[in-house]
Structure formats: C-alpha cells, structure tokens
C-alpha cells in the first residue's frame, strides 16, 4: 500500500523576535543533493517489492495452513481408522519428515534482505543529524531575515514574490494529496501522519552587531540607497579591455551597478555551456565552504558562511583556462598570482554574512603563505538565477546586487595606495527559493605593479 502523509502540520515556536516555523526540513544544498530525490524513489520501489514478497510468502503459508487444516480435521475424527489405511500412514510420515520442514524453511525465509541491502548501499549518502539541524536552522534564518509570517510561509506564500513555479507546484501537490487521501478513505485506510518537528527557540548569533539589521533589511529590498541622482551617474558601455585583441571584435557589455565605490556588471560573461561544465567539474568536490582565519591564515569553516565550495585549476579543463583568461582580459589584471577559481553553491538558507574579501592591518598573516600580497579585486560570476533571495549586498553604502545567470560583477577591494576600501564589506543574502551558483576569482596585488600602478595619495 502507498502511504500518504497529511499536509504537514505547522508548529509555531515563539522567540524574542517573532514566531518561528517548523515543517519539513529544507535541503540546504540543492545542487549536490537532488540525487537523493531519486534515491528515495528507488527505496520506495524497493519497499513495495519487499511488501509484495512478504504478501507472496504469507499467501504460500496460508495455502499450506488451509491444506493441512483439511487433513488434520479428517485425521482427528477417527485417528485409528485414518491410520488403518497404509497410504494415510505414509502421508503422515512424509508430512512430518519432509513437508513440515519445507514449511519451516518457507517461514524462515526473509524477503527483507533485498530491501535492507538497498538501504545499506544508499545510507552512506543520507543526510546526517547535523544536516537535519542545519536545515532547521536555515528555516529559522530565512524567517528571521525576511520577516516571514509563519502560516503564510507554510502555505508557500513568499513576500513580494510571485514565484509562479512554486505556487504551481504547491497547487499541484495539494490536488494530488487530496486525490490520494480520497482514495485511501474509500478503501477504509487511515493515512499515515507525520509528527511536527520541534526546532527549539531561535537565538541571534553571539556576534550580533547593529550592522546585521542593515544587512537583513537590504536582503529584503529595504534601505537600498539608489537615489535618482545616483542613478543618473550610472552608465552602460562597451568594454574592450583597453583595446585587448581578444575583445576588439566582441567587446563586453559593461553596466555600472554603483558609482562609489565603483562596481560594474558584465553581461554574457559566461555561456550556458561553460556554466554547466564548471558545475560538472565542481560537483564531485563540493565541500563545506571555508574562510581564512585572520590570525593564523588557515582555512576553516564558520557558522556565518553556509555554502559548499570547490576550487578548480586552469590546467584541469580548457573551459577553466578560458574563463581565467577572460577575467584577465576584462580587468586588465594578471590572474597568474590570483587564487584558483572558487565555485560555491548556496542552497535554500545558504548565506555568507558581512565580510571583507581583503585582509586588514590586524590580520597581517592572512595571505602570508600565498606570497602574493593582499586581494586587490574581486570578480564574481553568477552561474544561476535565484528565484527569491540570494542578493549580494553592501551594508556600508546600501547597495543590493541581484544574481543574473551568465553575468559577472567586479570591484576593487584596495585603493591604489594599497589601503583597504572598508566600504566593500559585503554579504551574500540567504537563498529563499532556488539554488545559487557562483564562481569567483580573488585577484592579488603581486604582478599588478604596471597594470594598476600605485597612487600618490592614501586613498587613490
């Protein structure tokens, strides 16, 4: 029988901020875990086969029981008369010596072996308890950041988001669920139920700062300081990389996203084919994203960065080499001293809280082991559209830049003097719906001496 769950019950959990929501755990990293959907489908099929085998076994045992019941009813009416016939005496010996042993073997057969074996094979890919807790935290993070109403969120309603696909899916599954429940009711079966998940009370991170209010407001599209005057200073143009031969015939389309600090977006920076190849190369290597410890310079995981990432070298595939060369052509900066191309996947709830890409004066050893100086610039490729959430925001000056597949944004982290531009502190907002793929190139100071000469003042 197919088990159908009722519509998931919503549990409201009060906190000092507003109600929290707990329902089915959301997948944090869709890019790597979509295979689990098909794994679960395969396990359901295996479970059905096990049930069928059990039913077949019980049918066989029942057939034996019915047959033996008829025999024993006759034999016990007149045991001596029954055994007086030599054939009946032989059959009794045969049944007890052979047939009951065969029945015992049948009863001892375990049809679950195939199902258990299948479970064992797939269990190594199952999410663990930490993943489940992470999914629960993602739900609370989303509700807290986007100030979502619990009951509306449970019904699939998102703030300021038409999201036709999500709405259509919700209506489809509600209709399907209603149909299956009606079928079960007609058959007199009780549908299976799911216990509500208790998440506990949400608490702000220990490193809570007033900046977080600005960051979260920008994620919601509030407080963006794009005035009419500022917009009038933004332009679009064709960019040939200072007459770079590779860009002369097909220059890049460049759009200003912000005036000061200057942030630009390049259209058609990556083709769909290049994006798919990069994702194909990265997926087997995706691991919890790390940050560089400001004291030791060692890479480590952090709660404020929730994503998975991988690093790809140019020698691994012509596509990576081509992307690196394109970044160099566009920016005019050498990528020979840059870090490897980093690919990151942010699933639902995935985020990177406000941070600097460059190392500050109090972090003199952050990039010491690389020997290439500080991160002078950031080139960020958007490799997917994001249906809701996932903006790149700059709390200092109130900018919000939204992902658009195939485009890239670029900004300098350092002034020409080598001093850090503290205005470039930025964050990746939590993904509300969808999956966000990006790849970034952190370009370092070494090798840029003649490509971006030093300035004469502190903040050139």
Coordinates of C-alpha atoms in Angstrom, one line a residue:
X1 CA 0.0 0.0 0.0
X2 CA 1.2 3.5 -0.7
X3 CA 1.5 5.6 2.4
X4 CA 0.4 9.2 2.0
X5 CA 1.2 11.9 4.6
X6 CA -1.3 14.5 5.6
X7 CA -0.5 18.1 5.0
X8 CA 2.4 18.9 7.2
X9 CA 1.4 20.4 10.5
X10 CA 2.9 23.8 11.3
X11 CA 4.4 24.3 14.7
X12 CA 4.9 27.9 15.9
X13 CA 7.8 28.5 18.2
X14 CA 7.9 31.8 20.0
X15 CA 11.2 33.7 20.3
X16 CA 12.1 37.2 21.4
X17 CA 11.8 38.4 17.8
X18 CA 8.7 36.7 16.2
X19 CA 7.2 33.3 15.6
X20 CA 9.4 30.6 14.2
X21 CA 8.3 28.0 11.8
X22 CA 9.0 24.3 11.8
X23 CA 7.9 22.0 9.0
X24 CA 9.6 19.6 6.6
X25 CA 13.4 20.2 6.6
X26 CA 14.6 22.1 3.6
X27 CA 17.6 21.0 1.6
X28 CA 20.4 23.4 2.1
X29 CA 22.5 22.5 -0.9
X30 CA 20.2 21.6 -3.8
X31 CA 23.0 21.4 -6.3
X32 CA 24.6 18.3 -4.7
X33 CA 21.6 16.7 -3.1
X34 CA 19.0 16.4 -5.8
X35 CA 20.0 12.8 -6.4
X36 CA 18.5 12.0 -3.0
X37 CA 15.1 12.6 -4.5
X38 CA 15.7 9.7 -6.9
X39 CA 17.3 7.6 -4.2
X40 CA 14.2 7.9 -2.1
X41 CA 12.0 7.0 -5.1
X42 CA 14.2 3.9 -5.6
X43 CA 13.9 3.0 -1.9
X44 CA 10.1 3.3 -2.1
X45 CA 10.1 0.9 -5.1
X46 CA 12.3 -1.5 -3.1
X47 CA 9.9 -1.3 -0.2
X48 CA 7.0 -2.1 -2.4
X49 CA 8.9 -5.1 -3.8
X50 CA 9.6 -6.2 -0.2
X51 CA 5.9 -5.9 0.7
X52 CA 4.9 -7.9 -2.4
X53 CA 7.4 -10.6 -1.4
X54 CA 6.0 -10.7 2.1
X55 CA 2.5 -11.0 0.8
X56 CA 3.5 -13.8 -1.6
X57 CA 5.2 -15.6 1.3
X58 CA 2.1 -15.2 3.5
X59 CA -0.1 -16.5 0.7
X60 CA 2.0 -19.6 0.4
X61 CA 2.0 -20.2 4.2
X62 CA -1.8 -19.6 4.2
X63 CA -2.2 -22.2 1.4
X64 CA -0.2 -24.7 3.5
X65 CA -2.3 -23.9 6.5
X66 CA -5.6 -24.4 4.7
X67 CA -4.4 -27.7 3.2
X68 CA -3.1 -29.1 6.5
X69 CA -6.3 -27.9 8.3
X70 CA -8.4 -30.0 6.0
X71 CA -6.1 -33.0 6.5
X72 CA -6.0 -32.7 10.3
X73 CA -9.7 -32.2 10.6
X74 CA -10.3 -35.6 8.8
X75 CA -7.5 -37.4 10.7
X76 CA -8.6 -36.4 14.2
X77 CA -12.2 -37.5 13.7
X78 CA -11.0 -41.2 13.7
X79 CA -7.2 -41.4 14.2
X80 CA -7.1 -45.2 14.2
X81 CA -9.4 -45.5 11.2
X82 CA -7.4 -42.9 9.4
X83 CA -4.1 -44.7 10.0
X84 CA -5.6 -48.0 9.1
X85 CA -5.1 -47.1 5.5
X86 CA -1.4 -47.5 4.6
X87 CA -1.4 -44.5 2.2
X88 CA -2.6 -42.2 5.0
X89 CA 0.1 -43.6 7.4
X90 CA 2.8 -42.9 4.7
X91 CA 1.5 -39.4 4.0
X92 CA 1.6 -38.6 7.8
X93 CA 5.3 -39.7 7.9
X94 CA 6.1 -37.8 4.7
X95 CA 4.4 -34.6 6.0
X96 CA 6.2 -34.6 9.4
X97 CA 9.5 -35.7 7.9
X98 CA 9.6 -33.5 4.8
X99 CA 6.7 -31.2 4.2
X100 CA 6.7 -29.5 7.7
X101 CA 10.5 -29.0 7.2
X102 CA 9.8 -27.3 3.9
X103 CA 7.2 -25.2 5.6
X104 CA 9.6 -24.2 8.3
X105 CA 12.1 -23.2 5.7
X106 CA 9.5 -21.1 4.0
X107 CA 8.6 -19.3 7.3
X108 CA 12.2 -18.7 8.0
X109 CA 12.8 -17.0 4.6
X110 CA 13.4 -13.3 5.0
X111 CA 12.2 -11.3 2.0
X112 CA 13.6 -8.1 3.6
X113 CA 17.2 -9.0 2.5
X114 CA 16.9 -7.1 -0.8
X115 CA 15.4 -4.0 0.8
X116 CA 17.9 -4.0 3.7
X117 CA 20.7 -4.4 1.2
X118 CA 19.4 -1.5 -0.9
X119 CA 19.1 0.6 2.3
X120 CA 22.7 -0.2 3.3
X121 CA 24.0 0.8 -0.1
X122 CA 22.2 4.2 -0.1
X123 CA 22.6 5.0 3.5
X124 CA 26.1 6.3 3.0
X125 CA 24.6 9.2 1.0
X126 CA 21.9 10.1 3.5
X127 CA 22.0 13.4 5.3
X128 CA 23.1 13.0 9.0
X129 CA 21.8 14.7 12.1
X130 CA 24.0 17.7 11.5
X131 CA 22.4 18.2 8.1
X132 CA 18.9 18.0 9.6
X133 CA 19.8 20.5 12.2
X134 CA 21.3 22.7 9.6
X135 CA 18.1 22.6 7.5
X136 CA 16.1 23.5 10.6
X137 CA 18.4 26.5 11.3
X138 CA 18.0 27.5 7.6
X139 CA 14.3 27.7 8.1
X140 CA 14.6 29.9 11.1
X141 CA 17.3 32.0 9.4
X142 CA 15.0 32.6 6.5
X143 CA 12.1 33.6 8.6
X144 CA 14.2 35.9 10.7
X145 CA 16.0 37.6 7.8
X146 CA 12.9 38.0 5.6
X147 CA 10.4 38.6 8.4
X148 CA 8.2 35.8 7.1
X149 CA 4.8 35.1 8.6
X150 CA 4.8 31.5 9.8
X151 CA 1.4 30.4 8.5
X152 CA 1.8 32.1 5.1
X153 CA 5.3 30.6 4.8
X154 CA 3.9 27.2 5.5
X155 CA 1.4 27.6 2.7
X156 CA 4.1 28.6 0.2
X157 CA 3.4 32.3 0.2
X158 CA 6.5 34.4 -0.1
X159 CA 6.9 38.1 0.5
X160 CA 6.9 40.3 -2.7
X161 CA 7.5 37.2 -4.8
X162 CA 5.1 36.0 -7.5
X163 CA 7.2 32.8 -7.9
X164 CA 4.8 31.1 -10.3
X165 CA 6.7 27.8 -10.3
X166 CA 6.5 27.4 -6.5
X167 CA 2.8 28.4 -6.5
X168 CA 2.0 26.0 -9.3
X169 CA 3.9 23.2 -7.6
X170 CA 2.1 23.8 -4.3
X171 CA -1.4 23.7 -6.0
X172 CA -0.4 20.5 -7.9
X173 CA 0.8 18.7 -4.8
X174 CA -2.3 19.8 -2.8
X175 CA -4.5 18.4 -5.6
X176 CA -2.5 15.2 -5.8
X177 CA -2.6 14.8 -2.0
X178 CA -6.4 15.4 -1.9
X179 CA -6.9 12.7 -4.5
X180 CA -4.8 10.1 -2.8
X181 CA -6.4 10.8 0.6
X182 CA -9.9 10.3 -1.0
X183 CA -8.7 7.0 -2.5
X184 CA -7.5 5.8 0.9
X185 CA -10.7 6.9 2.6
X186 CA -12.7 4.9 0.0
X187 CA -10.6 1.9 0.8
X188 CA -11.2 2.4 4.5
X189 CA -7.5 3.0 5.3
X190 CA -6.1 5.6 7.6
X191 CA -3.4 7.8 6.0
X192 CA -0.1 7.9 7.7
X193 CA 0.7 11.0 9.8
X194 CA 3.9 12.9 10.4
X195 CA 4.9 14.3 13.8
X196 CA 5.6 18.0 13.8
X197 CA 9.3 18.8 14.1
X198 CA 10.3 20.7 17.2
X199 CA 13.1 23.1 16.4
X200 CA 13.6 24.9 19.7
X201 CA 13.9 28.6 20.2
X202 CA 15.8 30.7 17.7
X203 CA 18.6 32.9 19.1
X204 CA 20.6 35.6 17.4
X205 CA 24.3 34.7 16.8
X206 CA 26.7 35.7 19.5
X207 CA 28.5 38.1 17.1
X208 CA 25.3 40.1 16.6
X209 CA 26.0 43.7 15.5
X210 CA 23.8 46.6 14.6
X211 CA 25.1 46.1 11.0
X212 CA 23.1 42.9 10.9
X213 CA 19.9 45.0 10.9
X214 CA 21.1 46.9 7.8
X215 CA 22.3 43.7 6.1
X216 CA 19.0 41.9 6.6
X217 CA 17.0 45.0 5.6
X218 CA 19.0 45.1 2.3
X219 CA 18.3 41.4 1.8
X220 CA 14.6 42.2 2.0
X221 CA 15.0 45.1 -0.5
X222 CA 14.6 47.7 2.2
X223 CA 17.0 50.6 2.7
X224 CA 18.7 50.4 -0.8
X225 CA 20.2 53.9 -1.4
X226 CA 19.7 54.0 -5.1
X227 CA 18.6 57.6 -5.5
X228 CA 17.6 59.3 -8.7
X229 CA 20.7 61.4 -8.6
X230 CA 22.9 58.4 -8.1
X231 CA 21.2 56.5 -10.9
X232 CA 21.8 59.4 -13.3
X233 CA 25.6 58.8 -12.7
X234 CA 25.4 55.2 -13.8
X235 CA 26.1 54.3 -17.4
X236 CA 26.4 51.3 -19.7
X237 CA 29.1 50.9 -22.3
X238 CA 31.1 48.5 -24.5
X239 CA 34.3 47.5 -22.8
X240 CA 37.3 46.3 -24.9
X241 CA 39.8 45.9 -22.0
X242 CA 41.9 48.9 -23.2
X243 CA 41.9 47.6 -26.8
X244 CA 42.7 44.0 -25.8
X245 CA 42.9 42.0 -29.1
X246 CA 40.5 39.3 -27.7
X247 CA 37.9 41.9 -27.0
X248 CA 38.2 44.2 -30.0
X249 CA 35.8 42.3 -32.3
X250 CA 33.4 41.3 -29.5
X251 CA 33.7 43.8 -26.6
X252 CA 32.0 43.1 -23.2
X253 CA 28.8 44.8 -22.3
X254 CA 29.5 46.7 -19.1
X255 CA 26.9 48.3 -16.8
X256 CA 27.5 50.4 -13.7
X257 CA 25.9 49.0 -10.6
X258 CA 27.3 51.6 -8.2
X259 CA 29.3 54.8 -8.6
X260 CA 31.4 55.0 -5.4
X261 CA 32.9 52.5 -4.8
X262 CA 32.7 51.7 -8.5
X263 CA 31.0 48.3 -9.1
X264 CA 30.3 47.1 -12.6
X265 CA 28.4 44.2 -14.1
X266 CA 29.4 42.4 -17.3
X267 CA 26.7 40.8 -19.4
X268 CA 27.3 37.4 -21.1
X269 CA 30.4 36.8 -19.1
X270 CA 29.8 33.1 -19.1
X271 CA 27.9 30.9 -21.6
X272 CA 25.4 28.3 -20.5
X273 CA 27.7 25.6 -21.8
X274 CA 30.6 27.0 -19.8
X275 CA 28.4 27.2 -16.7
X276 CA 27.3 23.5 -17.0
X277 CA 30.9 22.4 -17.5
X278 CA 32.1 24.3 -14.4
X279 CA 29.3 22.8 -12.3
X280 CA 30.1 19.3 -13.7
X281 CA 33.7 19.7 -12.6
X282 CA 32.9 21.2 -9.2
X283 CA 30.0 18.9 -8.0
X284 CA 32.2 15.9 -7.1
X285 CA 34.4 18.1 -5.0
X286 CA 31.9 20.3 -3.2
X287 CA 32.7 20.6 0.5
X288 CA 31.6 22.9 3.3
X289 CA 33.0 26.3 2.4
X290 CA 35.8 27.7 4.5
X291 CA 37.1 31.1 5.4
X292 CA 40.7 32.2 6.2
X293 CA 41.4 32.5 9.9
X294 CA 42.5 36.2 10.3
X295 CA 45.1 35.2 12.9
X296 CA 46.6 32.0 11.6
X297 CA 45.8 32.3 7.9
X298 CA 44.5 28.7 7.9
X299 CA 41.2 27.9 6.1
X300 CA 38.5 26.8 8.5
X301 CA 34.6 26.5 8.5
X302 CA 32.5 29.2 10.1
X303 CA 28.8 29.5 11.0
X304 CA 28.5 32.8 9.2
X305 CA 29.3 31.1 5.8
X306 CA 26.8 28.4 4.8
X307 CA 27.5 27.0 1.4
X308 CA 29.6 24.4 -0.3
X309 CA 32.6 25.2 -2.5
X310 CA 35.3 23.7 -4.7
X311 CA 38.4 25.1 -6.3
X312 CA 39.3 24.5 -9.9
X313 CA 42.7 24.9 -11.6
X314 CA 43.1 26.2 -15.2
X315 CA 45.0 23.1 -16.2
X316 CA 42.1 20.9 -15.4
X317 CA 39.9 21.8 -18.3
X318 CA 40.1 24.3 -21.3
X319 CA 36.9 25.9 -20.0
X320 CA 38.6 26.9 -16.7
X321 CA 41.6 28.2 -18.6
X322 CA 39.4 30.2 -20.9
X323 CA 37.4 31.7 -18.0
X324 CA 40.6 32.8 -16.3
X325 CA 41.9 34.4 -19.5
X326 CA 38.6 36.2 -20.0
X327 CA 38.8 37.6 -16.4
X328 CA 42.3 38.9 -17.1
X329 CA 41.3 40.4 -20.5
X330 CA 38.3 42.2 -18.9
X331 CA 40.0 43.5 -15.8
X332 CA 43.4 44.2 -17.3
X333 CA 44.9 42.5 -14.2
X334 CA 47.1 39.4 -14.2
X335 CA 45.5 36.2 -12.9
X336 CA 48.8 34.4 -12.6
X337 CA 49.0 35.4 -8.9
X338 CA 45.3 35.1 -8.3
X339 CA 43.7 32.3 -6.3
X340 CA 42.1 29.3 -8.0
X341 CA 38.6 29.7 -9.4
X342 CA 36.3 29.1 -6.5
X343 CA 32.9 27.6 -7.2
X344 CA 30.2 27.9 -4.5
X345 CA 26.7 26.6 -4.2
X346 CA 24.2 28.2 -1.9
X347 CA 21.0 26.2 -1.4
X348 CA 17.9 27.3 0.5
X349 CA 19.1 29.2 3.5
X350 CA 22.6 29.4 2.2
X351 CA 24.4 32.6 3.0
X352 CA 27.7 34.4 3.7
X353 CA 27.3 37.1 6.3
X354 CA 29.0 40.6 6.0
X355 CA 32.7 40.2 5.5
X356 CA 35.8 41.7 3.8
X357 CA 37.5 40.0 0.9
X358 CA 40.8 41.7 1.8
X359 CA 42.9 41.3 4.9
X360 CA 43.0 44.2 7.4
X361 CA 46.0 45.6 9.2
X362 CA 45.2 43.5 12.2
X363 CA 45.5 40.4 10.0
X364 CA 49.0 40.7 8.6
X365 CA 49.4 36.9 8.1
X366 CA 46.1 36.2 6.4
X367 CA 47.7 35.6 2.9
X368 CA 51.3 35.2 4.0
X369 CA 51.5 31.6 2.9
X370 CA 50.4 32.6 -0.7
X371 CA 53.2 35.2 -1.0
X372 CA 51.1 37.2 -3.5
X373 CA 50.0 40.2 -1.3
X374 CA 46.5 41.2 -0.5
X375 CA 43.3 40.7 -2.5
X376 CA 43.2 43.7 -4.7
X377 CA 40.0 42.9 -6.5
X378 CA 37.0 40.5 -6.7
X379 CA 35.5 39.1 -9.9
X380 CA 32.2 37.3 -9.1
X381 CA 30.4 35.2 -11.8
X382 CA 26.7 34.5 -11.3
X383 CA 26.0 31.0 -12.7
X384 CA 22.3 30.7 -11.9
X385 CA 19.2 32.8 -11.5
X386 CA 17.8 32.8 -8.0
X387 CA 14.0 32.8 -7.7
X388 CA 14.0 34.6 -4.3
X389 CA 16.7 35.9 -2.1
X390 CA 20.4 35.5 -2.6
X391 CA 21.4 39.1 -3.4
X392 CA 24.9 40.4 -2.8
X393 CA 24.5 43.4 -0.5
X394 CA 26.9 46.2 0.7
X395 CA 25.7 47.4 4.1
X396 CA 28.1 50.4 4.2
X397 CA 26.6 52.3 1.3
X398 CA 23.2 50.4 0.9
X399 CA 23.6 48.6 -2.4
X400 CA 21.9 45.3 -3.4
X401 CA 23.0 43.4 -6.5
X402 CA 20.9 40.6 -7.6
X403 CA 22.1 37.4 -9.3
X404 CA 21.5 37.1 -13.0
X405 CA 22.8 33.9 -14.8
X406 CA 25.8 34.5 -17.1
X407 CA 26.7 37.9 -15.7
X408 CA 29.6 38.9 -13.5
X409 CA 30.3 41.8 -11.1
X410 CA 33.7 43.3 -10.4
X411 CA 35.1 45.7 -7.8
X412 CA 38.4 46.8 -6.2
X413 CA 39.0 45.9 -2.6
X414 CA 42.0 48.1 -2.3
X415 CA 42.7 51.7 -3.1
X416 CA 45.7 52.4 -5.4
X417 CA 47.6 53.3 -2.2
X418 CA 47.3 49.7 -1.1
X419 CA 44.9 50.6 1.8
X420 CA 41.8 48.6 2.1
X421 CA 38.5 50.1 1.0
X422 CA 36.3 49.3 4.0
X423 CA 33.2 50.3 2.1
X424 CA 33.4 47.0 0.2
X425 CA 32.3 44.9 3.2
X426 CA 29.6 42.8 1.7
X427 CA 27.4 39.7 2.2
X428 CA 25.5 37.0 0.3
X429 CA 21.9 37.1 1.5
X430 CA 20.2 33.8 2.4
X431 CA 18.6 32.0 -0.6
X432 CA 14.8 31.9 0.0
X433 CA 13.8 29.9 -3.1
X434 CA 16.1 28.1 -5.5
X435 CA 19.8 27.4 -5.7
X436 CA 22.5 29.9 -6.2
X437 CA 25.7 29.0 -8.0
X438 CA 28.6 31.5 -8.2
X439 CA 32.3 31.3 -9.1
X440 CA 34.7 33.9 -8.1
X441 CA 38.3 35.0 -8.7
X442 CA 40.2 36.8 -6.0
X443 CA 42.9 38.8 -7.7
X444 CA 46.1 39.6 -5.7
X445 CA 48.5 42.5 -5.6
X446 CA 51.6 40.8 -6.9
X447 CA 52.1 41.2 -10.6
X448 CA 49.8 44.3 -10.9
X449 CA 52.6 46.9 -10.4
X450 CA 52.4 48.1 -14.0
X451 CA 48.8 47.1 -14.7
X452 CA 47.4 49.1 -11.8
X453 CA 50.2 51.4 -10.6
X454 CA 50.2 52.7 -7.1
X455 CA 48.6 56.0 -6.4
X456 CA 50.2 59.1 -4.9
X457 CA 47.7 59.7 -2.1
X458 CA 46.4 57.5 0.7
X459 CA 43.1 56.7 -0.9
X460 CA 43.6 57.0 -4.7

